[in-house]
C-alpha positions in Angstrom: 21.8 -17.3 6.6 22.6 -16.0 3.1 23.3 -19.6 2.0 19.7 -20.4 2.7 18.3 -18.0 0.1 16.9 -19.6 -3.0 17.2 -23.2 -1.8 14.5 -25.6 -3.0 11.5 -25.7 -0.7 9.8 -28.8 0.6 6.3 -28.2 -0.6 3.0 -29.6 0.6 0.5 -31.1 -1.8 -1.3 -27.7 -2.0 1.9 -25.7 -2.4 3.0 -28.1 -5.2 -0.4 -27.7 -6.9 0.0 -23.9 -6.7 3.5 -24.0 -8.0 2.1 -25.6 -11.2 -0.4 -22.8 -11.8 0.5 -20.5 -14.7 -1.0 -17.0 -14.6 -2.3 -15.7 -17.9 -1.3 -12.4 -19.5 -3.6 -9.7 -20.7 -3.9 -9.6 -24.5 -1.7 -6.5 -24.7 1.3 -8.5 -23.3 0.9 -11.7 -25.2 3.4 -12.8 -27.8 6.8 -11.4 -28.5 5.7 -8.1 -30.0 4.2 -5.4 -27.8 3.2 -1.9 -29.1 4.3 1.0 -26.9 2.3 4.2 -26.9 3.7 7.3 -25.3 1.0 9.6 -24.0 1.1 13.2 -22.7 3.8 14.4 -20.3 2.8 14.1 -16.7 2.5 16.6 -13.8 1.6 16.0 -10.2 -1.6 16.7 -8.3 0.4 18.6 -5.7 0.1 21.9 -7.5 1.9 23.9 -4.9 4.8 21.4 -4.7 5.1 20.9 -8.5 8.0 23.4 -8.8 9.9 21.8 -5.9 9.4 18.4 -7.4 10.6 19.6 -10.8 13.7 21.1 -9.3 14.5 18.0 -7.3 14.0 15.7 -10.4 15.1 17.7 -13.4 15.9 14.5 -15.5 12.9 12.4 -14.5 10.0 14.8 -13.9 7.5 15.5 -16.6 8.0 12.3 -18.5 5.1 10.9 -20.5 2.6 8.2 -19.6 3.2 4.9 -21.3 0.6 2.4 -22.5 1.4 -1.1 -23.7 -0.9 -2.3 -26.5 -1.4 -5.3 -28.7 0.9 -5.5 -31.7 -2.2 -5.4 -33.9 -3.6 -2.2 -32.3 -4.1 0.6 -34.8 -2.8 3.5 -32.8 -1.0 6.4 -34.5 2.6 7.0 -33.3 2.6 3.8 -31.2 5.7 1.8 -31.9 6.7 -1.9 -31.7 10.1 -2.4 -30.1 11.9 -4.7 -32.6 15.3 -5.0 -31.1 15.6 -7.0 -27.9 19.3 -7.4 -27.1 20.4 -9.5 -24.1 20.3 -7.4 -21.0 21.2 -7.8 -17.3 18.6 -6.8 -14.7 18.8 -6.8 -10.9 15.8 -7.2 -8.6 15.6 -6.4 -4.9 12.9 -6.8 -2.3 12.4 -3.8 0.0 10.1 -3.3 2.9 7.8 -5.8 4.6 7.2 -9.1 2.8 4.0 -9.2 0.9 2.2 -12.2 -0.6 2.9 -12.3 -4.4 6.3 -10.7 -4.4 7.9 -13.9 -5.8 5.6 -13.7 -8.8 7.1 -10.3 -9.7 10.4 -12.0 -10.0 8.9 -14.9 -12.0 7.1 -12.7 -14.4 10.2 -10.5 -15.0 12.4 -13.6 -15.5 10.0 -15.1 -18.0 9.7 -11.9 -20.0 13.5 -11.5 -20.2 13.9 -15.1 -21.5 11.0 -14.8 -24.0 12.5 -11.9 -25.7 16.2 -13.0 -25.5 17.2 -16.2 -23.8 20.7 -14.7 -23.2 19.3 -12.1 -20.8 20.1 -12.5 -17.1 18.1 -11.7 -14.0 20.1 -11.2 -10.8 18.5 -11.2 -7.4 20.1 -9.3 -4.5 20.2 -11.4 -1.3 19.0 -9.7 1.9 17.2 -6.7 0.5 18.9 -3.3 0.1 21.8 -4.5 2.3 22.4 -7.2 -0.2 22.3 -4.6 -3.0 24.9 -2.4 -1.2 27.2 -5.5 -0.5 26.6 -7.0 -4.0 25.4 -10.3 -2.6 23.7 -11.9 -5.6 21.9 -15.0 -6.9 21.2 -15.6 -10.6 17.6 -16.4 -11.1 16.9 -19.5 -13.2 14.0 -21.7 -13.8 15.4 -24.2 -11.4 15.7 -21.6 -8.6 12.1 -20.4 -9.2 10.6 -23.9 -9.3 9.5 -24.0 -5.7 8.8 -20.3 -5.3 6.2 -19.8 -8.0 2.9 -18.6 -6.5 4.3 -19.0 -3.0 4.3 -16.5 -0.1 7.1 -14.8 1.7 10.3 -13.2 0.5 12.6 -16.1 1.3 13.7 -16.5 -2.3 15.9 -13.4 -1.9 15.2 -12.1 1.6 14.9 -8.5 2.8 16.4 -6.2 5.4 16.2 -2.5 5.7 13.6 -0.8 3.5 15.6 2.3 2.5 18.1 3.5 -0.1 18.4 7.0 1.1 21.7 8.3 2.4 24.5 9.4 0.1 26.5 6.4 1.2 23.7 4.0 0.4 23.0 5.6 -3.0 26.7 5.5 -3.9 26.8 1.8 -2.9 23.7 1.0 -5.0 25.3 2.7 -8.0 28.6 1.0 -7.5 26.8 -2.4 -7.4 24.9 -1.6 -10.7 28.1 -0.6 -12.4 30.1 -3.5 -11.2 27.5 -6.0 -12.2 26.9 -4.1 -15.5 23.1 -3.9 -14.9 20.9 -2.4 -17.6 18.0 -2.3 -15.1 17.3 -2.4 -11.4 13.7 -3.4 -10.3 12.8 -2.3 -6.8 9.9 -4.2 -5.2 8.2 -2.4 -2.4 5.8 0.2 -1.0 5.7 4.0 -0.7 9.1 4.4 1.0 10.8 2.0 -1.4 9.3 3.6 -4.5 10.3 7.1 -3.2 13.8 5.8 -2.9 13.5 4.3 -6.4 12.6 7.7 -7.8 15.6 9.4 -6.1 17.9 6.6 -7.3 16.6 7.0 -10.9 17.3 10.7 -10.8 20.8 10.2 -9.4 21.7 7.6 -11.9 20.5 9.8 -14.7 22.5 12.8 -13.4 25.6 10.6 -13.1 25.1 9.2 -16.6 24.8 5.7 -15.1 23.2 3.4 -17.7 21.1 1.4 -15.3 17.4 2.2 -15.5 15.4 2.0 -12.3 11.8 0.6 -12.2 9.4 0.4 -9.2 6.7 -2.2 -8.5 3.8 -1.5 -6.1 4.0 -4.3 -3.6 2.8 -3.7 0.0 0.3 -5.4 2.2 -0.7 -1.9 3.6 -2.7 -1.0 0.5 -1.5 2.6 0.8 0.4 3.0 -2.4 -2.7 4.2 -4.3 -3.1 7.2 -6.5 -4.5 8.1 -9.9 -2.1 5.6 -11.6 -2.1 2.7 -9.1 -5.4 1.0 -8.2 -4.1 -1.7 -5.9 -1.0 -3.2 -4.3 0.3 -6.7 -4.6 -0.4 -8.5 -1.3 -3.3 -6.5 -0.1 -5.9 -8.8 -1.5 -4.3 -11.9 0.1 -3.8 -10.3 3.5 -7.3 -8.9 3.7 -8.8 -12.3 2.8 -6.7 -14.2 5.3 -7.3 -11.7 8.1 -11.0 -11.5 7.3 -11.3 -15.3 7.8 -9.5 -15.1 11.2 -11.7 -12.2 12.3 -14.8 -14.0 11.2 -13.8 -17.0 13.2 -13.5 -14.7 16.3 -16.9 -13.3 15.5 -18.5 -16.8 15.5 -16.6 -17.6 18.7 -17.8 -14.4 20.3 -21.5 -15.0 19.5 -21.2 -18.7 20.6 -19.7 -17.9 24.0 -21.6 -14.6 24.5 -19.2 -13.3 27.1 -16.1 -11.9 25.4 -15.2 -8.7 23.5 -12.3 -9.3 21.1 -10.1 -6.3 20.4 -8.2 -7.0 17.2 -5.3 -4.8 15.9 -4.4 -5.1 12.3 -1.3 -4.2 10.3 -1.4 -1.3 7.8 1.0 1.3 9.1 -0.5 4.8 9.3 -3.4 4.1 6.9 -6.5 2.1 7.8 -7.2 0.5 4.4 -6.7 -3.1 5.8 -9.0 -2.5 8.8 -11.7 -1.0 6.6 -11.6 -3.8 4.0 -11.6 -6.5 6.7 -14.6 -4.8 8.3 -16.5 -4.9 5.0 -15.6 -8.5 4.4 -16.3 -9.9 7.9 -18.8 -7.4 9.5 -17.4 -7.1 13.0 -19.4 -4.9 15.4 -17.1 -2.0 15.3 -14.0 -0.5 13.7 -12.2 2.7 14.6 -10.3 4.2 11.7 -7.3 6.4 12.3 -8.6 8.8 9.6 -11.8 9.2 11.6 -9.9 10.0 14.7 -7.8 12.6 12.9 -10.8 14.2 11.2 -12.8 14.5 14.4 -9.8 15.2 16.7 -10.8 12.4 19.0 -8.8 12.0 22.2 -8.0 8.7 23.8 -10.9 9.4 26.3 -13.3 10.1 23.4 -12.4 6.8 21.9 -12.8 5.0 25.2 -16.2 6.6 25.7 -17.3 5.6 22.2 -16.5 2.0 22.8 -18.0 2.0 26.2 -21.2 3.5 25.0 -21.4 0.8 22.3 -20.8 -2.0 24.9 -23.6 -0.5 27.0 -26.0 -0.2 24.1 -25.4 -3.8 23.2 -25.8 -4.9 26.9 -29.3 -3.3 26.9 -30.1 -5.8 24.1 -28.7 -8.6 26.3 -25.5 -8.8 24.1 -22.3 -9.1 26.1 -20.0 -10.0 23.3 -18.5 -8.3 20.3 -15.5 -7.8 18.0 -13.7 -4.5 17.6 -11.1 -3.8 14.9 -8.3 -1.3 15.3 -5.6 -0.3 12.7 -2.1 -0.3 14.0 -1.7 3.4 13.0 -4.5 4.4 15.4 -2.1 5.2 18.2 -0.4 7.9 16.1 -3.7 9.4 15.0 -4.7 10.3 18.6 -3.7 14.0 18.9 -2.3 14.0 22.4 -0.5 10.7 22.0 1.0 11.8 18.7 2.3 15.0 20.4 3.8 12.8 23.2 5.5 10.6 20.7 7.0 13.6 19.0 8.6 14.7 22.3 9.8 11.2 23.0 11.3 10.7 19.5 13.1 14.1 19.7 14.8 13.0 22.9 15.6 9.5 21.5 17.3 11.1 18.4 19.3 13.3 20.8 20.7 10.2 22.5 18.8 10.6 25.8 18.4 7.3 27.5 15.0 5.8 28.0 15.1 6.1 31.8 15.9 9.8 31.6 13.2 10.8 29.1 10.1 10.7 31.4 11.7 13.4 33.6 12.4 15.7 30.7 8.9 15.7 29.1 6.8 18.8 29.2 4.3 19.0 32.0 1.3 18.0 29.9 3.2 15.2 28.1 4.5 13.9 31.5 0.9 13.8 32.9 -0.3 11.8 29.9 2.7 9.5 30.1 2.2 8.7 33.7 -1.5 8.1 33.1 -0.8 5.3 30.6 -0.3 1.7 31.7 3.4 0.7 32.3 3.4 -1.7 29.3 2.4 1.1 26.9 5.0 3.5 28.4 7.7 1.0 27.5 6.5 0.6 24.0 6.2 4.3 23.4 9.9 4.6 24.3 11.0 2.4 21.4 13.3 4.1 18.9 11.3 5.3 15.8 11.2 3.4 12.5 13.2 4.5 9.4 10.3 6.7 8.2 10.3 8.5 11.6 7.0 7.0 12.7 6.6 5.0 15.9 7.2 1.3 16.0 3.5 0.7 15.3 3.6 -3.1 15.2 5.1 -3.1 18.7 2.6 -0.8 20.4 -0.3 -2.8 21.8 -3.1 -0.3 21.2 -5.7 -3.0 21.5 -4.5 -3.8 25.1 -4.4 -0.2 26.0 -8.0 0.4 24.9 -9.2 -2.9 26.5 -7.7 -1.7 29.8 -9.3 1.7 29.6 -12.7 0.3 28.5 -12.6 -2.3 31.3 -11.9 0.4 33.9 -14.6 2.7 32.6 -17.2 -0.1 32.5 -16.3 -1.1 36.0 -16.7 2.5 37.1 -20.2 2.7 35.4 -21.2 -0.6 37.0 -20.2 0.7 40.5 -22.0 4.0 39.9 -25.1 2.1 38.7 -25.2 3.8 35.3 -24.4 0.4 33.7 -26.4 -2.6 34.9 -25.1 -5.4 32.7 -22.6 -8.2 33.2 -18.9 -7.7 33.9 -17.0 -6.6 30.8 -14.3 -9.1 29.6 -11.8 -8.4 26.8 -9.5 -10.7 24.8 -6.8 -9.0 22.6 -5.2 -10.1 19.4 -2.7 -8.6 17.0 -3.1 -10.0 13.4 0.3 -8.8 12.2 2.5 -11.7 11.0 -0.1 -14.4 10.4 -1.1 -13.3 6.9 1.9 -11.8 5.2 3.6 -15.1 4.6 0.4 -16.7 3.3 0.1 -18.4 -0.1 -0.9 -15.5 -2.4 -4.5 -15.3 -3.6 -5.2 -16.0 -7.3 -5.6 -12.3 -7.9 -2.2 -11.4 -6.3 -0.5 -14.3 -8.2 -1.9 -12.9 -11.5 -1.3 -9.2 -10.7 2.3 -9.7 -9.6 3.2 -11.9 -12.5 1.8 -9.3 -15.0 3.7 -6.5 -13.2 6.9 -8.5 -13.6 6.3 -8.7 -17.4 5.6 -5.0 -17.5 8.9 -4.2 -15.8 10.7 -5.9 -18.7 8.8 -3.8 -21.3 9.6 -0.6 -19.4 13.3 -1.4 -19.6 13.0 -2.5 -23.2 11.6 0.9 -24.0 14.6 2.5 -22.3 12.5 4.2 -19.5 13.9 5.3 -16.2 12.1 6.3 -13.0 8.8 4.6 -13.9 6.5 2.4 -11.9 4.8 -0.6 -13.5 1.0 -0.1 -13.5 -2.2 -2.1 -14.3 -5.6 -0.5 -14.4 -9.2 -1.7 -14.7 -8.2 -4.4 -12.2 -11.8 -5.0 -11.0 -12.6 -6.4 -14.4 -11.5 -9.8 -15.8 -7.8 -10.2 -16.6 -8.3 -10.0 -20.3 -9.6 -6.4 -19.9 -6.7 -5.2 -17.8 -4.8 -2.2 -19.1 -1.0 -2.3 -18.8 1.2 0.7 -18.7 3.8 2.7 -16.8 3.8 6.0 -15.0 6.7 8.2 -13.8 7.1 7.9 -10.1 7.6 11.6 -9.9 4.0 12.1 -11.0 2.9 10.3 -7.8 4.9 12.6 -5.5 3.9 15.5 -3.2 6.1 17.6 -1.0 6.0 16.3 2.6 6.2 19.0 5.2 8.5 18.3 8.1 8.0 21.5 10.0 9.0 25.1 9.8 12.4 26.7 9.7 13.0 30.3 10.7 10.3 32.6 9.4 7.5 31.0 7.6 9.4 28.8 5.1 8.2 25.2 5.1 10.8 22.5 5.1 9.7 19.8 2.7 10.9 16.9 0.6 9.2 15.3 -2.4 7.9 11.8 -1.5 5.3 9.2 -2.7 2.7 9.7 0.1 0.8 6.8 1.6 -2.8 7.2 0.7 -5.2 7.4 3.6 -8.8 6.3 3.7 -11.0 8.9 1.9 -13.8 9.7 4.3 -15.7 11.2 1.4 -15.1 8.2 -0.8 -17.4 5.3 -1.9 -15.7 2.7 0.2 -16.1 4.6 3.4 -19.7 5.4 2.4 -20.4 1.6 2.4 -19.1 1.3 5.9 -21.0 4.4 7.1 -24.3 3.1 5.8 -23.8 -0.3 7.5 -22.1 0.8 10.8 -25.2 0.8 13.0 -26.4 -2.6 11.6 -22.9 -4.1 12.2 -22.9 -2.7 15.8 -26.2 -3.9 17.0 -27.4 -6.9 14.8 -24.4 -9.3 14.7 -24.6 -9.8 11.0 -21.2 -11.6 11.0 -20.0 -12.8 7.6 -17.4 -15.5 7.0 -15.7 -15.3 3.6 -13.9 -18.6 4.3 -10.3 -19.5 3.6 -8.5 -18.5 0.4 -10.0 -20.1 -2.7 -7.8 -21.0 -5.7 -10.6 -22.7 -7.8 -14.3 -22.6 -7.8 -16.6 -20.0 -6.2 -14.6 -17.1 -4.7 -11.3 -17.8 -6.6 -11.6 -14.8 -8.8 -13.1 -12.5 -6.1 -11.5 -9.0 -5.6 -11.5 -6.8 -2.5 -14.7 -4.9 -1.8 -12.6 -1.7 -1.8 -11.5 -2.4 -5.4 -15.0 -3.1 -6.6 -16.4 0.0 -4.8 -13.9 2.6 -6.0 -14.4 4.7 -9.1 -11.1 4.0 -10.8 -9.5 3.5 -14.2 -7.7 6.8 -14.4 -5.5 5.8 -17.3 -8.5 4.6 -19.2 -10.2 8.0 -18.7 -7.0 9.8 -19.9 -7.2 7.8 -23.1 -10.9 8.5 -23.4 -10.3 12.3 -23.0 -7.6 12.2 -25.6 -10.1 10.5 -27.9 -12.6 13.4 -27.5 -9.8 16.0 -28.1 -8.9 14.2 -31.3 -12.5 14.1 -32.3 -12.8 17.9 -31.8 -9.7 18.4 -33.9 -11.1 16.3 -36.7 -14.3 18.3 -36.8 -13.0 21.8 -36.1 -10.7 22.4 -39.1 -10.2 25.3 -41.4 -13.2 25.5 -43.6 -15.7 24.3 -41.0 -18.8 26.4 -40.5 -18.9 29.5 -38.2 -21.5 27.9 -36.0 -19.3 24.8 -35.3 -16.3 27.1 -34.6 -18.3 29.3 -32.2 -19.8 26.3 -30.4 -16.3 24.8 -30.0 -14.8 28.0 -28.7 -17.6 28.6 -26.2 -17.4 25.0 -24.9 -13.6 24.9 -24.7 -13.5 28.4 -23.0 -15.9 27.2 -20.3 -14.0 24.0 -19.7 -10.6 25.9 -19.6 -12.0 28.4 -17.0 -13.4 25.6 -14.8 -10.2 23.5 -14.9 -8.0 26.6 -14.3 -9.9 27.3 -11.0 -9.7 23.6 -10.0 -6.0 23.4 -10.8 -5.1 26.6 -8.8 -2.8 25.9 -5.8 -5.3 27.7 -3.6 -8.0 25.2 -4.5 -8.2 22.1 -2.2 -10.0 19.8 -4.7 -6.8 18.5 -6.5 
């Protein structure tokens, strides 16, 4: 299989046309001279965990923000890196394949060659396993020719998504030393970038010269924080899935007799399901975050869907489309508790056929209530991040079965007088992640690849490449880098003896903010979506013409540009310093002291570990 990696593809006419597309660079990255501005040192918004994170990452915590600017920018203390010696850089794909990943490699390769044609980019074949085994492919223009702007990860391949155990970390370090790598770029999501942060710290402690850089690439859209606005691949997958969902909506209203239950990828977060809902306007979506917040049981969810079906039947509507995130099953309290029991037995080596008899009475009752196919799926061994095998658990079929049983019961009792309920189930999991990347993902990934080079050229370790102001046109994008440790929080795994919490610093997957602007858009339209069939078809991916430059609704709705606001704040602070100098009037000094004192008091309260707003 390894011999297949990097082989020239046979391209269709469309693929060939896409391979000729050349993404542009923001003005700050154009040319051979880029100015680097080092901002303030960073902290983490997990105030209570900051000490633990600092202790775990003594070499890479508290590093400054970095901004890349035009060479002509007049910014005090910003510097142009003049020397660009030939360097050797490795790149590895980790985690699920995500459209646009190949363009990260292309952008990085091009940046390396622009600044020194003797530099070398080495791809590791087969993901992290290839890194450990030192299976490599030198990336050249010829190798990249049929992979530019193409989907999938088949240029290099991928396997396990972790570099976690001591043996794995040692193997990664050995590979970097043996290949004399100056940099290692890890392409992936929250788990992969957590591993990148730990690897960077370990390398620094061991005085290994290889610098580690992370890139936010995941179709789940859950690697979002104050520094990262979007993930490569999310835009594409949302657009591809939304078209498929829209097709089902049109089919449903045409036949007027089916309810489509559609499960979407996304792991534990519901970003993909939310975005597809806003793009295609299905009748209903149940977000995992809503279930957690309201502590909804599986019976509550079933009743919610049944009540919706009955309300539509009263309007002579016997069709509909319902979206479900794949992480929904773990969000249901009683099912999650059942999974925890099952996973504990699986880790202890108890065989599947013995587990049901060892469950607690309440867990056993729930397990026996569930349909046989779900029982088998719940007994699957947990994933590497300790979660259930979400892509393998058919939550859509489970809910369809439960809703059908409840509607038949209501029909028999006479409380429902409509037609027989009929469900058709779909899982949109693998259909989109190998898609041709959208124009946005092509551009975004390519720019991130260039940023990776500039991070390494600046000698930085443990950073993630970032672009902000993404909802604006590309020539207004702001490019930079943020320490991965600034994105971390301490994940609680349970309690040891006494009250001490067992935790580990990780980059947490961001969940849907039920108080945020994106969810507010859904909430305002939920009743209309449910009852009025205002189905919307965004159509297939567009590479030219109307729609080609569209962004996700989530990106447009969010109030972002954190990095830009940091710079704006620094501008105000500098302005205050320029006004309040020795010799200024007493009135100016008093006004400044009064205002600054009030601001300091408010921020101190907000930043307190006991305050939940941070």
